[in-house]
Tab-separated table of C-alpha atoms and ligand atoms in Angstrom:
chain	number	residue	atom	x	y	z
A	953	MET	CA	41.269	-13.090	-89.134
A	954	SER	CA	43.752	-15.197	-91.602
A	955	GLU	CA	43.313	-17.560	-94.268
A	956	LYS	CA	45.408	-20.716	-94.662
A	957	SER	CA	47.530	-20.226	-97.829
A	958	GLN	CA	48.732	-22.380	-100.698
A	959	PHE	CA	51.685	-19.481	-101.116
A	960	SER	CA	54.671	-19.395	-100.456
A	961	PRO	CA	56.038	-17.269	-97.827
A	962	GLU	CA	57.899	-14.271	-100.407
A	963	THR	CA	54.471	-14.046	-102.165
A	964	LEU	CA	52.628	-13.148	-98.949
A	965	CYS	CA	55.190	-11.038	-97.991
A	966	VAL	CA	54.508	-9.057	-100.881
A	967	GLN	CA	50.362	-9.498	-101.143
A	968	GLY	CA	49.348	-11.388	-98.002
A	969	GLY	CA	46.572	-9.811	-95.620
A	970	TRP	CA	45.040	-7.038	-98.319
A	971	ASN	CA	43.095	-8.709	-100.857
A	972	PRO	CA	40.653	-5.856	-102.518
A	973	LYS	CA	38.064	-6.451	-104.225
A	974	ASN	CA	36.798	-5.051	-107.623
A	975	GLY	CA	37.640	-1.217	-107.462
A	976	GLU	CA	39.058	-0.878	-104.177
A	977	PRO	CA	42.042	0.839	-103.886
A	978	ARG	CA	45.786	-1.916	-104.807
A	979	VAL	CA	47.207	-0.713	-102.108
A	980	LEU	CA	46.424	-1.557	-98.338
A	981	PRO	CA	44.682	2.127	-97.211
A	982	ILE	CA	45.192	3.342	-94.284
A	983	TYR	CA	41.749	3.496	-92.431
A	984	GLN	CA	42.721	6.604	-90.479
A	985	SER	CA	39.762	6.212	-88.442
A	986	THR	CA	38.428	5.780	-84.564
A	987	THR	CA	34.889	4.716	-85.378
A	988	PHE	CA	32.792	3.018	-87.767
A	989	ARG	CA	29.027	3.740	-88.944
A	990	TYR	CA	25.875	1.133	-88.926
A	991	SER	CA	22.634	1.769	-89.906
A	992	THR	CA	20.726	0.557	-87.041
A	993	SER	CA	21.414	0.186	-83.450
A	994	GLU	CA	20.060	-2.997	-83.318
A	995	GLN	CA	23.331	-4.275	-85.466
A	996	MET	CA	26.089	-2.127	-82.939
A	997	ALA	CA	24.582	-4.197	-79.918
A	998	ARG	CA	25.205	-7.370	-81.907
A	999	LEU	CA	28.677	-6.423	-82.816
A	1000	PHE	CA	29.200	-5.437	-78.829
A	1001	ASP	CA	28.521	-8.769	-77.614
A	1002	LEU	CA	30.337	-10.488	-80.503
A	1003	GLU	CA	27.386	-12.136	-81.913
A	1004	GLU	CA	28.378	-10.465	-85.345
A	1005	SER	CA	31.691	-9.679	-86.146
A	1006	GLY	CA	32.575	-5.782	-87.464
A	1007	TYR	CA	34.529	-3.178	-87.273
A	1008	PHE	CA	33.122	-0.267	-84.730
A	1009	TYR	CA	35.800	1.122	-82.792
A	1010	THR	CA	39.680	1.069	-83.318
A	1011	ARG	CA	41.001	0.324	-79.959
A	1012	LEU	CA	39.227	-3.404	-80.529
A	1013	GLN	CA	39.995	-3.602	-83.935
A	1014	ASN	CA	41.096	-1.541	-87.073
A	1015	PRO	CA	40.289	-2.615	-91.215
A	1016	THR	CA	44.460	-1.659	-91.726
A	1017	ASN	CA	45.842	-3.527	-88.539
A	1018	ASP	CA	43.559	-6.768	-89.370
A	1019	ALA	CA	45.066	-6.282	-93.282
A	1020	VAL	CA	48.898	-6.770	-91.689
A	1021	ALA	CA	48.025	-9.151	-88.604
A	1022	SER	CA	46.824	-11.290	-91.092
A	1023	LYS	CA	49.664	-11.369	-93.412
A	1024	ILE	CA	51.913	-12.135	-90.414
A	1025	ALA	CA	49.645	-14.752	-89.361
A	1026	ALA	CA	49.877	-16.227	-92.667
A	1027	LEU	CA	53.507	-16.082	-92.662
A	1028	GLU	CA	53.410	-17.539	-89.132
A	1029	GLY	CA	51.254	-20.956	-90.531
A	1030	GLY	CA	48.809	-19.474	-88.032
A	1031	VAL	CA	44.570	-19.079	-87.295
A	1032	GLY	CA	44.538	-15.794	-85.953
A	1033	ALA	CA	46.716	-12.478	-85.204
A	1034	MET	CA	46.506	-9.398	-83.271
A	1035	LEU	CA	48.861	-6.323	-83.687
A	1036	THR	CA	50.131	-4.673	-80.565
A	1037	SER	CA	51.583	-1.285	-79.922
A	1038	SER	CA	54.984	-2.501	-79.115
A	1039	GLY	CA	56.949	-5.776	-78.396
A	1040	GLN	CA	56.384	-5.351	-74.668
A	1041	ALA	CA	52.636	-4.911	-74.997
A	1042	ALA	CA	52.549	-8.898	-77.047
A	1043	ASN	CA	54.591	-10.186	-74.300
A	1044	PHE	CA	52.846	-8.981	-72.003
A	1045	TYR	CA	49.163	-9.835	-73.525
A	1046	ALA	CA	50.290	-13.413	-74.116
A	1047	ILE	CA	50.804	-14.081	-70.276
A	1048	PHE	CA	48.013	-12.193	-69.289
A	1049	ASN	CA	45.690	-13.618	-71.647
A	1050	ILE	CA	45.880	-17.378	-69.272
A	1051	CYS	CA	48.078	-16.314	-66.336
A	1052	GLU	CA	45.967	-13.892	-63.342
A	1053	ALA	CA	46.746	-13.828	-59.760
A	1054	GLY	CA	48.090	-16.988	-58.209
A	1055	ASP	CA	49.326	-18.535	-61.320
A	1056	HIS	CA	53.059	-18.905	-62.252
A	1057	PHE	CA	54.731	-19.991	-65.670
A	1058	VAL	CA	58.651	-20.528	-66.585
A	1059	CYS	CA	60.477	-19.110	-69.141
A	1060	SER	CA	64.029	-19.349	-70.362
A	1061	SER	CA	66.523	-17.385	-68.286
A	1062	THR	CA	68.375	-15.815	-71.883
A	1063	ILE	CA	65.773	-13.105	-73.264
A	1064	TYR	CA	65.305	-9.879	-74.430
A	1065	GLY	CA	66.192	-7.099	-70.991
A	1066	GLY	CA	62.707	-5.448	-71.136
A	1067	THR	CA	60.984	-9.457	-71.030
A	1068	PHE	CA	62.802	-10.551	-67.995
A	1069	ASN	CA	62.382	-7.094	-66.391
A	1070	LEU	CA	58.659	-7.480	-67.352
A	1071	TYR	CA	58.385	-11.333	-66.495
A	1072	GLY	CA	60.087	-11.137	-63.137
A	1073	VAL	CA	59.366	-7.782	-61.400
A	1074	THR	CA	56.214	-5.865	-63.058
A	1075	LEU	CA	54.357	-9.175	-63.636
A	1076	LYS	CA	55.150	-10.134	-59.870
A	1077	LYS	CA	53.259	-7.241	-58.272
A	1078	LEU	CA	50.041	-8.372	-60.446
A	1079	GLY	CA	50.525	-11.684	-58.794
A	1080	ILE	CA	52.252	-13.806	-61.453
A	1081	ASP	CA	55.165	-15.472	-60.648
A	1082	VAL	CA	57.434	-17.186	-63.183
A	1083	THR	CA	60.379	-19.455	-62.667
A	1084	PHE	CA	63.688	-18.622	-65.103
A	1085	ILE	CA	65.131	-21.409	-66.525
A	1086	GLU	CA	68.043	-22.513	-68.320
A	1087	PRO	CA	67.123	-23.302	-71.254
A	1088	ASP	CA	69.844	-25.464	-72.389
A	1089	ASP	CA	69.288	-27.899	-68.776
A	1090	ASP	CA	68.223	-31.086	-69.476
A	1091	GLU	CA	64.536	-31.545	-70.061
A	1092	ALA	CA	63.944	-33.472	-66.470
A	1093	THR	CA	66.216	-30.099	-64.861
A	1094	ILE	CA	63.729	-27.904	-66.699
A	1095	GLU	CA	60.476	-29.875	-65.827
A	1096	ALA	CA	60.743	-29.899	-61.883
A	1097	ALA	CA	60.152	-25.469	-62.375
A	1098	PHE	CA	57.128	-27.054	-62.898
A	1099	ARG	CA	54.067	-26.285	-60.358
A	1100	PRO	CA	50.328	-27.306	-60.671
A	1101	ASN	CA	49.740	-23.796	-61.515
A	1102	THR	CA	52.382	-23.330	-63.995
A	1103	LYS	CA	50.375	-21.994	-67.091
A	1104	ALA	CA	52.605	-21.360	-69.979
A	1105	LEU	CA	56.474	-22.208	-70.990
A	1106	PHE	CA	58.052	-18.773	-73.007
A	1107	GLY	CA	61.693	-18.513	-74.798
A	1108	GLU	CA	63.075	-17.458	-77.922
A	1109	THR	CA	63.918	-18.450	-80.612
A	1110	LEU	CA	67.418	-16.573	-80.899
A	1111	SER	CA	68.096	-14.559	-77.882
A	1112	ASN	CA	68.685	-10.930	-78.170
A	1113	PRO	CA	71.356	-10.157	-77.138
A	1114	GLY	CA	73.403	-13.821	-76.534
A	1115	MET	CA	72.415	-15.337	-79.949
A	1116	GLN	CA	71.428	-18.663	-78.369
A	1117	VAL	CA	69.470	-21.035	-80.329
A	1118	LEU	CA	65.735	-22.584	-78.611
A	1119	ASP	CA	65.226	-26.185	-78.882
A	1120	ILE	CA	61.673	-25.537	-79.715
A	1121	GLU	CA	60.404	-29.329	-79.845
A	1122	LYS	CA	62.181	-29.630	-76.930
A	1123	PHE	CA	60.629	-26.878	-75.114
A	1124	ALA	CA	57.460	-28.161	-76.771
A	1125	ARG	CA	57.385	-31.446	-75.422
A	1126	ILE	CA	57.995	-30.277	-71.781
A	1127	ALA	CA	54.770	-27.877	-72.228
A	1128	HIS	CA	52.836	-30.241	-73.378
A	1129	ARG	CA	54.055	-33.092	-71.029
A	1130	HIS	CA	52.710	-30.224	-68.293
A	1131	GLY	CA	49.020	-29.823	-70.055
A	1132	VAL	CA	50.843	-25.914	-70.788
A	1133	PRO	CA	50.995	-24.025	-74.336
A	1134	LEU	CA	54.413	-23.333	-75.237
A	1135	ILE	CA	55.145	-19.389	-76.511
A	1136	VAL	CA	57.866	-18.246	-78.383
A	1137	ASP	CA	59.065	-15.188	-79.043
A	1138	ASN	CA	59.848	-15.017	-82.479
A	1139	THR	CA	61.191	-11.401	-83.376
A	1140	PHE	CA	64.806	-11.833	-84.242
A	1141	ALA	CA	64.463	-15.033	-86.639
A	1142	THR	CA	61.547	-13.896	-88.154
A	1143	PRO	CA	59.406	-16.687	-89.865
A	1144	ILE	CA	61.334	-15.961	-93.020
A	1145	ASN	CA	63.768	-18.487	-91.316
A	1146	CYS	CA	61.612	-19.909	-88.714
A	1147	ARG	CA	58.511	-21.196	-88.083
A	1148	PRO	CA	58.141	-22.381	-84.722
A	1149	PHE	CA	54.371	-23.954	-84.665
A	1150	GLU	CA	56.327	-26.533	-87.055
A	1151	TRP	CA	58.170	-27.188	-84.471
A	1152	GLY	CA	55.404	-27.979	-81.274
A	1153	ALA	CA	55.083	-24.120	-80.564
A	1154	ASP	CA	51.424	-22.747	-79.792
A	1155	ILE	CA	51.765	-19.021	-79.218
A	1156	VAL	CA	54.435	-16.841	-81.278
A	1157	THR	CA	55.056	-13.493	-80.258
A	1158	HIS	CA	56.940	-10.675	-82.117
A	1159	SER	CA	58.518	-7.040	-81.642
A	1160	THR	CA	57.449	-6.087	-85.487
A	1161	THR	CA	59.629	-3.263	-84.010
A	1162	LYS	CA	62.887	-5.036	-85.665
A	1163	TYR	CA	62.861	-6.914	-88.537
A	1164	MET	CA	59.468	-6.819	-89.250
A	1165	ASP	CA	59.705	-3.077	-89.892
A	1166	GLY	CA	63.273	-3.224	-90.635
A	1167	HIS	CA	63.668	0.326	-91.160
A	1168	ALA	CA	63.506	1.627	-87.867
A	1169	THR	CA	60.328	3.779	-88.143
A	1170	CYS	CA	57.808	2.454	-85.907
A	1171	VAL	CA	57.509	0.757	-82.382
A	1172	GLY	CA	55.026	-2.248	-82.530
A	1173	GLY	CA	54.365	-6.037	-81.412
A	1174	ALA	CA	52.320	-8.674	-82.691
A	1175	ILE	CA	50.650	-11.980	-81.263
A	1176	VAL	CA	49.932	-15.219	-83.258
A	1177	ASP	CA	47.431	-17.691	-82.644
A	1178	SER	CA	48.642	-21.124	-84.183
A	1179	GLY	CA	44.780	-22.237	-83.097
A	1180	ASN	CA	46.443	-25.718	-82.310
A	1181	PHE	CA	46.405	-25.870	-78.043
A	1182	ASP	CA	43.454	-27.554	-76.814
A	1183	TRP	CA	42.299	-25.479	-74.368
A	1184	GLU	CA	39.559	-28.150	-73.714
A	1185	ALA	CA	41.566	-31.040	-72.734
A	1186	HIS	CA	42.863	-28.478	-69.413
A	1187	ALA	CA	39.657	-26.766	-68.761
A	1188	ASP	CA	40.624	-26.213	-65.239
A	1189	LYS	CA	43.658	-25.007	-65.964
A	1190	PHE	CA	42.263	-22.266	-68.573
A	1191	PRO	CA	38.871	-21.044	-66.757
A	1192	GLY	CA	39.384	-17.534	-68.428
A	1193	LEU	CA	39.009	-19.240	-71.823
A	1194	THR	CA	36.513	-22.027	-71.160
A	1195	ARG	CA	34.098	-20.343	-68.858
A	1196	PRO	CA	31.811	-17.895	-69.106
A	1197	ASP	CA	33.232	-14.585	-69.295
A	1198	GLU	CA	30.659	-12.163	-67.322
A	1199	SER	CA	32.128	-9.115	-69.514
A	1200	TYR	CA	30.373	-10.695	-72.100
A	1201	HIS	CA	27.539	-11.581	-70.883
A	1202	GLY	CA	28.755	-15.016	-69.878
A	1203	LEU	CA	30.253	-15.744	-73.298
A	1204	THR	CA	32.660	-19.419	-73.567
A	1205	TYR	CA	35.413	-18.517	-76.145
A	1206	THR	CA	36.555	-21.795	-76.956
A	1207	LYS	CA	32.978	-22.316	-77.066
A	1208	ALA	CA	31.952	-19.395	-79.872
A	1209	PHE	CA	35.128	-19.365	-81.496
A	1210	GLY	CA	36.802	-22.766	-81.512
A	1211	LYS	CA	40.330	-22.461	-82.458
A	1212	LEU	CA	40.474	-18.647	-82.568
A	1213	ALA	CA	39.664	-18.851	-78.761
A	1214	TYR	CA	43.064	-17.483	-77.305
A	1215	ILE	CA	43.564	-14.905	-79.510
A	1216	THR	CA	39.889	-13.850	-80.167
A	1217	LYS	CA	39.725	-13.196	-75.873
A	1218	ALA	CA	43.190	-11.346	-76.090
A	1219	THR	CA	41.559	-8.998	-78.519
A	1220	ALA	CA	37.764	-8.890	-76.750
A	1221	GLN	CA	38.893	-8.678	-73.521
A	1222	LEU	CA	42.650	-7.606	-73.230
A	1223	MET	CA	42.608	-4.727	-75.991
A	1224	ARG	CA	39.288	-3.499	-75.248
A	1225	ASP	CA	40.272	-2.902	-71.311
A	1226	LEU	CA	44.226	-2.344	-71.928
A	1227	GLY	CA	44.334	-0.709	-74.737
A	1228	SER	CA	48.007	-1.176	-76.566
A	1229	THR	CA	46.749	-0.956	-79.937
A	1230	GLN	CA	48.866	-0.032	-83.027
A	1231	SER	CA	48.100	2.786	-84.654
A	1232	PRO	CA	46.596	2.342	-88.128
A	1233	GLN	CA	49.735	4.532	-90.085
A	1234	ASN	CA	52.181	2.423	-87.776
A	1235	ALA	CA	50.468	-0.866	-89.697
A	1236	PHE	CA	50.980	0.628	-92.989
A	1237	LEU	CA	54.242	1.230	-92.314
A	1238	LEU	CA	54.956	-1.993	-91.068
A	1239	ASN	CA	53.206	-3.123	-94.059
A	1240	LEU	CA	55.416	-1.958	-96.551
A	1241	GLY	CA	58.485	-3.244	-94.460
A	1242	LEU	CA	56.947	-6.903	-94.572
A	1243	GLU	CA	56.640	-6.619	-98.377
A	1244	THR	CA	60.439	-6.899	-98.392
A	1245	LEU	CA	61.312	-8.975	-95.591
A	1246	HIS	CA	62.367	-12.103	-97.435
A	1247	LEU	CA	65.002	-10.054	-99.206
A	1248	ARG	CA	66.723	-8.161	-96.466
A	1249	MET	CA	66.876	-11.750	-94.182
A	1250	ALA	CA	68.437	-12.947	-96.742
A	1251	ARG	CA	71.318	-10.457	-96.976
A	1252	HIS	CA	71.152	-9.789	-93.170
A	1253	CYS	CA	72.427	-13.584	-92.768
A	1254	GLU	CA	75.032	-12.741	-95.779
A	1255	ASN	CA	76.048	-9.874	-94.321
A	1256	ALA	CA	76.172	-10.919	-90.694
A	1257	GLN	CA	78.358	-14.117	-91.985
A	1258	LYS	CA	80.789	-12.630	-93.641
A	1259	VAL	CA	80.997	-10.206	-90.926
A	1260	ALA	CA	81.368	-12.964	-88.156
A	1261	GLU	CA	83.831	-14.569	-90.072
A	1262	PHE	CA	85.972	-11.828	-90.413
A	1263	LEU	CA	85.567	-11.391	-86.261
A	1264	GLN	CA	86.648	-14.011	-85.974
A	1265	ASN	CA	89.697	-13.978	-87.871
A	1266	SER	CA	90.570	-10.895	-85.853
A	1267	PRO	CA	93.776	-11.016	-83.704
A	1268	GLN	CA	91.927	-8.508	-81.478
A	1269	VAL	CA	88.389	-9.970	-80.906
A	1270	ALA	CA	88.031	-12.129	-77.873
A	1271	TRP	CA	85.342	-14.410	-78.549
A	1272	VAL	CA	82.278	-14.515	-81.423
A	1273	HIS	CA	78.748	-16.034	-80.904
A	1274	TYR	CA	76.929	-16.479	-84.129
A	1275	PRO	CA	74.921	-19.601	-84.687
A	1276	GLY	CA	76.372	-19.253	-88.648
A	1277	LEU	CA	79.998	-20.028	-87.660
A	1278	PRO	CA	80.937	-23.941	-87.738
A	1279	GLY	CA	82.641	-23.756	-84.312
A	1280	ASP	CA	79.053	-22.040	-82.418
A	1281	LYS	CA	77.833	-23.859	-79.616
A	1282	TYR	CA	74.094	-23.103	-81.163
A	1283	HIS	CA	75.443	-24.329	-85.197
A	1284	ALA	CA	73.496	-27.507	-84.932
A	1285	LEU	CA	70.862	-26.325	-83.376
A	1286	ALA	CA	70.733	-23.474	-86.053
A	1287	ARG	CA	71.007	-25.694	-88.869
A	1288	LYS	CA	68.065	-27.802	-87.574
A	1289	TYR	CA	65.261	-24.765	-87.005
A	1290	MET	CA	67.075	-22.334	-89.505
A	1291	PRO	CA	68.451	-23.664	-92.538
A	1292	ASN	CA	68.717	-20.484	-94.475
A	1293	GLY	CA	69.869	-18.580	-91.775
A	1294	THR	CA	69.495	-17.369	-88.523
A	1295	CYS	CA	69.606	-12.875	-88.456
A	1296	GLY	CA	72.151	-10.097	-88.953
A	1297	VAL	CA	72.658	-10.017	-85.211
A	1298	ILE	CA	76.099	-10.794	-83.838
A	1299	ALA	CA	77.274	-10.974	-80.063
A	1300	PHE	CA	81.599	-10.481	-79.696
A	1301	GLY	CA	84.064	-9.063	-77.174
A	1302	LEU	CA	87.230	-7.907	-77.760
A	1303	LYS	CA	90.488	-8.499	-75.867
A	1304	GLY	CA	91.192	-5.771	-73.378
A	1305	SER	CA	89.218	-3.766	-70.867
A	1306	ARG	CA	85.640	-2.420	-71.078
A	1307	GLN	CA	87.317	0.878	-71.558
A	1308	GLU	CA	88.731	-0.313	-74.904
A	1309	ALA	CA	85.580	-1.874	-75.886
A	1310	ILE	CA	84.071	1.657	-75.688
A	1311	GLU	CA	86.713	3.535	-77.578
A	1312	PHE	CA	86.781	0.966	-80.256
A	1313	MET	CA	82.482	1.563	-80.514
A	1314	ASP	CA	83.373	5.298	-80.487
A	1315	ARG	CA	85.385	4.913	-83.021
A	1316	LEU	CA	82.799	3.619	-85.769
A	1317	LYS	CA	81.581	5.329	-88.279
A	1318	LEU	CA	79.186	3.510	-90.968
A	1319	ALA	CA	77.942	1.270	-87.897
A	1320	ALA	CA	75.625	4.199	-85.473
A	1321	ILE	CA	76.052	3.816	-81.937
A	1322	VAL	CA	71.851	3.370	-81.203
A	1323	THR	CA	69.560	1.812	-78.897
A	1324	HIS	CA	68.236	-0.651	-81.577
A	1325	VAL	CA	68.889	-3.818	-83.371
A	1326	ALA	CA	68.017	-5.884	-86.557
A	1327	ASP	CA	67.087	-3.032	-88.706
A	1328	ALA	CA	68.349	-1.926	-92.252
A	1329	ARG	CA	71.116	0.125	-91.251
A	1330	THR	CA	74.048	-1.315	-88.984
A	1331	CYS	CA	74.491	-0.103	-85.527
A	1332	VAL	CA	76.437	-1.451	-82.736
A	1333	LEU	CA	75.117	-1.799	-78.671
A	1334	HIS	CA	77.030	-2.203	-75.290
A	1335	PRO	CA	74.683	-3.651	-73.309
A	1336	ALA	CA	77.151	-3.503	-69.951
A	1337	SER	CA	77.509	0.070	-70.729
A	1338	HIS	CA	73.704	1.214	-71.870
A	1339	THR	CA	70.876	-1.351	-71.983
A	1340	HIS	CA	71.911	-2.817	-68.647
A	1341	ARG	CA	73.987	-0.691	-66.937
A	1342	GLN	CA	72.414	-1.504	-63.621
A	1343	LEU	CA	73.886	-4.553	-63.437
A	1344	SER	CA	76.947	-5.343	-61.673
A	1345	ASP	CA	79.457	-7.639	-63.669
A	1346	GLU	CA	77.866	-10.977	-61.739
A	1347	GLN	CA	74.562	-9.292	-62.392
A	1348	LEU	CA	75.188	-9.416	-65.927
A	1349	ILE	CA	76.724	-13.126	-66.703
A	1350	GLU	CA	73.142	-14.295	-64.255
A	1351	ALA	CA	71.405	-12.272	-67.078
A	1352	GLY	CA	73.335	-14.117	-70.006
A	1353	VAL	CA	75.369	-10.832	-71.142
A	1354	ALA	CA	79.134	-10.745	-70.713
A	1355	PRO	CA	80.445	-7.097	-69.459
A	1356	ASP	CA	82.784	-7.184	-72.614
A	1357	LEU	CA	79.568	-8.125	-75.671
A	1358	ILE	CA	79.060	-6.380	-77.925
A	1359	ARG	CA	76.014	-6.380	-79.891
A	1360	LEU	CA	76.456	-5.967	-83.370
A	1361	SER	CA	73.407	-5.569	-85.919
A	1362	VAL	CA	74.598	-5.858	-89.566
A	1363	GLY	CA	72.479	-4.536	-91.525
A	1364	ILE	CA	72.078	-4.960	-95.765
A	1365	GLU	CA	75.062	-2.311	-96.885
A	1366	ASN	CA	77.648	-3.373	-98.331
A	1367	ALA	CA	79.477	-6.085	-96.217
A	1368	ASP	CA	82.710	-5.178	-97.277
A	1369	ASP	CA	82.495	-1.303	-96.528
A	1370	ILE	CA	80.853	-2.449	-92.412
A	1371	ILE	CA	83.983	-5.162	-92.213
A	1372	ALA	CA	86.273	-2.107	-93.614
A	1373	ASP	CA	85.212	-0.114	-90.934
A	1374	LEU	CA	85.335	-2.683	-87.926
A	1375	CYS	CA	88.946	-2.737	-89.442
A	1376	GLN	CA	89.612	0.861	-88.450
A	1377	ALA	CA	88.309	0.881	-85.685
A	1378	MET	CA	89.789	-2.332	-84.389
A	1379	ASN	CA	93.083	-0.473	-85.654
A	1380	GLY	CA	92.801	2.962	-85.006
B	505	PLP	C1	62.678	-5.341	-78.571
B	505	PLP	C2	62.742	-6.973	-77.937
B	505	PLP	C3	61.213	-6.656	-77.505
B	505	PLP	C4	60.819	-5.821	-77.388
B	505	PLP	O1	60.017	-4.700	-78.271
B	505	PLP	P1	59.387	-3.368	-78.382
B	505	PLP	O2	58.890	-3.337	-79.324
B	505	PLP	O3	60.489	-2.588	-78.152
B	505	PLP	O4	58.352	-3.145	-77.158
B	505	PLP	C5	60.629	-8.030	-77.498
B	505	PLP	N1	61.433	-9.318	-77.716
B	505	PLP	C6	62.907	-8.974	-78.066
B	505	PLP	C7	63.188	-10.489	-78.595
B	505	PLP	C8	63.394	-8.258	-78.575
B	505	PLP	O5	64.595	-7.691	-79.487
């Protein structure tokens, strides 16, 4: 699924994943086909039993998707990856691959609202319990949330929308002391700015909808496996990986696939049974986005730094959260884990009422009000009025979202134009 690569991230962005042979297309083709032809029924049967690898149905695997997954795996430094139809599907499968009814996992409370809902409400209906913890608490306090049936620890490298930085090494220590993997949603940082596997994370997830696509064209997701977690060392905790799978004639993933056990099970079992495949057309567009990810991330960070400094010096602004600012609570962690910059997202609040914040946003011209974040065009969202509008002010604060928080996603336009737009909207 992926080749460990000697190339640097910039080269992998442009050339990773698709290696055409003599006479094949230079550009990754879209294999717009649900199915694949075989000359003997015998061979097809071997594919179904996972005795041979090969394509047979796009719900499980498709060559376009695999090339893009392999590029993402190489960028993260993992052994294999799987594309999903959305980031939500990626975060669902990442947990569901190792948790079943009766199991429990521990999760940072400062995560994307959609993930918070998926884990806190929907997974509970499947019998999988979660405990949300404050990620900045000390190790002992976080460890108190672990139980004998705990199967994973989850957090976001950079939290959406609060822009808190995860102490990945601390989280990895805690997870490994309890014999469970650390799963990190690396959507905002992208592997250009942070590779969580280098700090001890075991599984990485992405909403590729954001910077990886980068142009707001396709909803998508990915799961990447580091291959580092020793499932056999904790065999009793992970029977789905270490004991025979009846739906594959008693095959055991760790025995048959070694370091690729987790990601193979996610593909062969979860994708087979639940779907949520990414379309090859979307994977092709995602790949175009990935080809410039390294250029775009640098510009997002450069622009966001200028905009954050402008906001910090504006008398109308009450507060700014951007880890690139020297006074930011997460500046030191950002310097450690993301020395080249974090991302283009800034959280800030204006002095004045919630209504005044809404009027400010309505006056913006270049920055559009959209339910999106992390793409080439500058955009804004007021979570309290939009994504989190069902919550009271007290519930918002509990979820780490201040009622006055404006999420500004700084694009790759000219920074002076973005600042001029903010300026006219604040003074309007
Ligand atoms: C957007 C987002 C998701 C969900 O991804 P979709 O592609 O919208 O399903 C998950 N995690 C983070 C950090 C996100 O920003």
